[in-house]
């Protein structure tokens, strides 16, 4: 009887070990475990995920520098969207990109106008001076929605010396008939604004609903003075970032 008991014990232990071996181990590279040491690494990974060749890597990476700097200093009420306007591209091309930070996907891209004295088809001259009718470079924070001469519009607050006169200049996001593919066909190029980033009427309200009230808005051009002096472009975030774009404390 004692021998039978010993045999049963051995069978039980063997079956227990086999069951444990057959259970798959927990992955140490699951989504929750991925942490990026810096913004550059995070930018490279998420740029690949975006998979949108119309958005170039350099403005995207610089936009993330500013976004995380603004996030780190609690300047963003709306953390869910980043808007990038790439002024290196022709105004006849899609050059405004809205990125959702919950999924790191481009959820909208469109035409966008530049100021009438910033250039013809291509932008080249920028200013922060009132009545210059030029676009201003740099990082903005979107403000409140209001009804003005362009109907529903979104205020912009410039966050840098290159664009901090945006409110007093009346630089806002608004829709315009001259921002459309039909206008390009008739006139050879997109229409131009007094310095506002004007966008198409089609889908306009949906865009505003996403990016209004405190999201990051970045107008990019490789101006040497701007790239050298912008605190947001040159910001260094010393906190790790998880795959959801959340800044992690080092404590």
Short mmCIF file of N, CA, C and O in Angstrom, two decimals, residues 87 114-115 118 125-130 132-140 156 158 160-166 169 171 194-197 217-221 226:
data_model
loop_
_atom_site.label_atom_id
_atom_site.label_comp_id
_atom_site.label_asym_id
_atom_site.label_seq_id
_atom_site.Cartn_x
_atom_site.Cartn_y
_atom_site.Cartn_z
N UNK A 87 5.84 73.96 -43.69
CA UNK A 87 5.93 75.04 -44.67
C UNK A 87 7.06 74.85 -45.69
O UNK A 87 7.28 75.72 -46.53
N UNK A 114 -0.66 79.88 -46.32
CA UNK A 114 0.28 80.74 -45.58
C UNK A 114 -0.02 82.20 -45.91
O UNK A 114 -0.86 82.51 -46.77
N UNK A 115 0.65 83.09 -45.22
CA UNK A 115 0.40 84.52 -45.39
C UNK A 115 0.77 85.00 -46.79
O UNK A 115 1.70 84.49 -47.42
N UNK A 118 4.26 85.89 -47.20
CA UNK A 118 5.21 84.84 -46.83
C UNK A 118 5.76 84.16 -48.08
O UNK A 118 6.85 83.59 -48.05
N UNK A 125 9.30 83.71 -46.26
CA UNK A 125 9.51 84.83 -45.33
C UNK A 125 8.47 84.77 -44.21
O UNK A 125 7.27 84.61 -44.46
N UNK A 126 8.93 84.95 -42.98
CA UNK A 126 8.06 84.82 -41.81
C UNK A 126 8.25 86.02 -40.89
O UNK A 126 9.32 86.63 -40.84
N UNK A 127 7.19 86.35 -40.15
CA UNK A 127 7.26 87.52 -39.29
C UNK A 127 6.28 87.38 -38.13
O UNK A 127 5.26 86.69 -38.23
N UNK A 128 6.61 88.08 -37.03
CA UNK A 128 5.74 88.15 -35.86
C UNK A 128 5.18 89.56 -35.69
O UNK A 128 4.60 89.89 -34.66
N UNK A 129 5.34 90.38 -36.73
CA UNK A 129 4.97 91.79 -36.66
C UNK A 129 3.54 91.99 -37.15
O UNK A 129 3.13 91.42 -38.17
N UNK A 130 2.80 92.82 -36.43
CA UNK A 130 1.41 93.12 -36.81
C UNK A 130 1.36 93.78 -38.19
O UNK A 130 2.22 94.59 -38.54
N UNK A 132 2.03 92.53 -40.96
CA UNK A 132 3.05 92.04 -41.90
C UNK A 132 2.43 91.13 -42.95
O UNK A 132 3.01 90.93 -44.02
N UNK A 133 1.27 90.55 -42.64
CA UNK A 133 0.59 89.60 -43.53
C UNK A 133 1.48 88.39 -43.83
O UNK A 133 1.40 87.80 -44.92
N UNK A 134 2.32 88.06 -42.86
CA UNK A 134 3.19 86.89 -42.97
C UNK A 134 2.84 85.87 -41.89
O UNK A 134 2.33 86.23 -40.82
N UNK A 135 3.15 84.62 -42.19
CA UNK A 135 2.98 83.56 -41.21
C UNK A 135 4.10 83.64 -40.17
O UNK A 135 5.17 84.19 -40.44
N UNK A 136 3.83 83.09 -39.00
CA UNK A 136 4.83 83.05 -37.92
C UNK A 136 5.19 81.60 -37.61
O UNK A 136 4.31 80.74 -37.52
N UNK A 137 6.47 81.36 -37.41
CA UNK A 137 6.95 80.02 -37.13
C UNK A 137 6.78 79.65 -35.66
O UNK A 137 6.62 80.51 -34.80
N UNK A 138 6.85 78.37 -35.39
CA UNK A 138 6.99 77.90 -34.02
C UNK A 138 5.80 77.18 -33.44
O UNK A 138 4.84 76.82 -34.13
N UNK A 139 5.88 77.01 -32.12
CA UNK A 139 4.87 76.27 -31.37
C UNK A 139 3.80 77.20 -30.83
O UNK A 139 4.10 78.26 -30.26
N UNK A 140 2.57 76.77 -31.03
CA UNK A 140 1.41 77.47 -30.51
C UNK A 140 0.61 76.52 -29.62
O UNK A 140 0.78 75.29 -29.69
N UNK A 156 -5.25 81.28 -31.39
CA UNK A 156 -3.93 80.68 -31.24
C UNK A 156 -3.09 81.52 -30.29
O UNK A 156 -3.04 82.75 -30.41
N UNK A 158 0.73 82.05 -29.30
CA UNK A 158 2.12 81.76 -29.61
C UNK A 158 2.91 81.52 -28.35
O UNK A 158 2.81 82.28 -27.39
N UNK A 160 6.34 81.23 -28.28
CA UNK A 160 7.75 81.60 -28.45
C UNK A 160 7.86 83.05 -28.91
O UNK A 160 6.88 83.63 -29.41
N UNK A 161 9.04 83.66 -28.79
CA UNK A 161 9.23 85.04 -29.26
C UNK A 161 8.96 85.19 -30.75
O UNK A 161 8.72 86.30 -31.23
N UNK A 162 8.98 84.09 -31.49
CA UNK A 162 8.76 84.13 -32.93
C UNK A 162 7.27 84.23 -33.30
O UNK A 162 6.94 84.51 -34.45
N UNK A 163 6.39 83.98 -32.33
CA UNK A 163 4.95 83.98 -32.65
C UNK A 163 4.07 84.48 -31.51
O UNK A 163 2.85 84.33 -31.55
N UNK A 164 4.67 85.11 -30.48
CA UNK A 164 3.91 85.47 -29.29
C UNK A 164 2.97 86.66 -29.49
O UNK A 164 2.25 87.06 -28.58
N UNK A 165 2.95 87.23 -30.70
CA UNK A 165 2.01 88.31 -31.01
C UNK A 165 0.77 87.78 -31.75
O UNK A 165 -0.01 88.57 -32.30
N UNK A 166 0.60 86.48 -31.75
CA UNK A 166 -0.48 85.88 -32.54
C UNK A 166 -1.85 86.43 -32.17
O UNK A 166 -2.66 86.76 -33.04
N UNK A 169 -2.30 90.05 -33.29
CA UNK A 169 -2.31 90.10 -34.75
C UNK A 169 -3.58 89.48 -35.33
O UNK A 169 -3.87 89.67 -36.52
N UNK A 171 -4.08 86.21 -35.56
CA UNK A 171 -3.72 84.97 -36.26
C UNK A 171 -4.50 83.82 -35.64
O UNK A 171 -4.29 83.48 -34.47
N UNK A 194 -3.88 86.44 -44.42
CA UNK A 194 -3.13 87.56 -43.84
C UNK A 194 -2.11 87.07 -42.79
O UNK A 194 -1.57 87.87 -42.04
N UNK A 195 -1.89 85.79 -42.77
CA UNK A 195 -0.95 85.19 -41.81
C UNK A 195 -1.56 84.03 -41.06
O UNK A 195 -0.85 83.32 -40.33
N UNK A 196 -2.85 83.82 -41.24
CA UNK A 196 -3.54 82.72 -40.54
C UNK A 196 -3.31 81.39 -41.26
O UNK A 196 -3.24 81.35 -42.49
N UNK A 197 -3.23 80.30 -40.50
CA UNK A 197 -3.22 78.97 -41.12
C UNK A 197 -4.65 78.57 -41.50
O UNK A 197 -5.34 77.84 -40.78
N UNK A 217 0.22 73.00 -31.53
CA UNK A 217 0.12 73.35 -32.95
C UNK A 217 1.49 73.90 -33.37
O UNK A 217 1.97 74.87 -32.80
N UNK A 218 2.11 73.27 -34.37
CA UNK A 218 3.50 73.59 -34.73
C UNK A 218 3.59 73.95 -36.21
O UNK A 218 3.20 73.17 -37.08
N UNK A 219 4.11 75.15 -36.51
CA UNK A 219 4.38 75.56 -37.88
C UNK A 219 5.89 75.49 -38.10
O UNK A 219 6.66 76.18 -37.44
N UNK A 220 6.31 74.64 -39.04
CA UNK A 220 7.73 74.34 -39.25
C UNK A 220 8.25 74.91 -40.56
O UNK A 220 7.59 74.86 -41.60
N UNK A 221 9.46 75.45 -40.47
CA UNK A 221 10.26 75.82 -41.64
C UNK A 221 11.71 75.86 -41.16
O UNK A 221 11.97 76.32 -40.04
N UNK A 226 15.48 80.53 -36.22
CA UNK A 226 14.47 79.85 -35.41
C UNK A 226 14.99 78.53 -34.85
O UNK A 226 14.84 78.26 -33.64
#
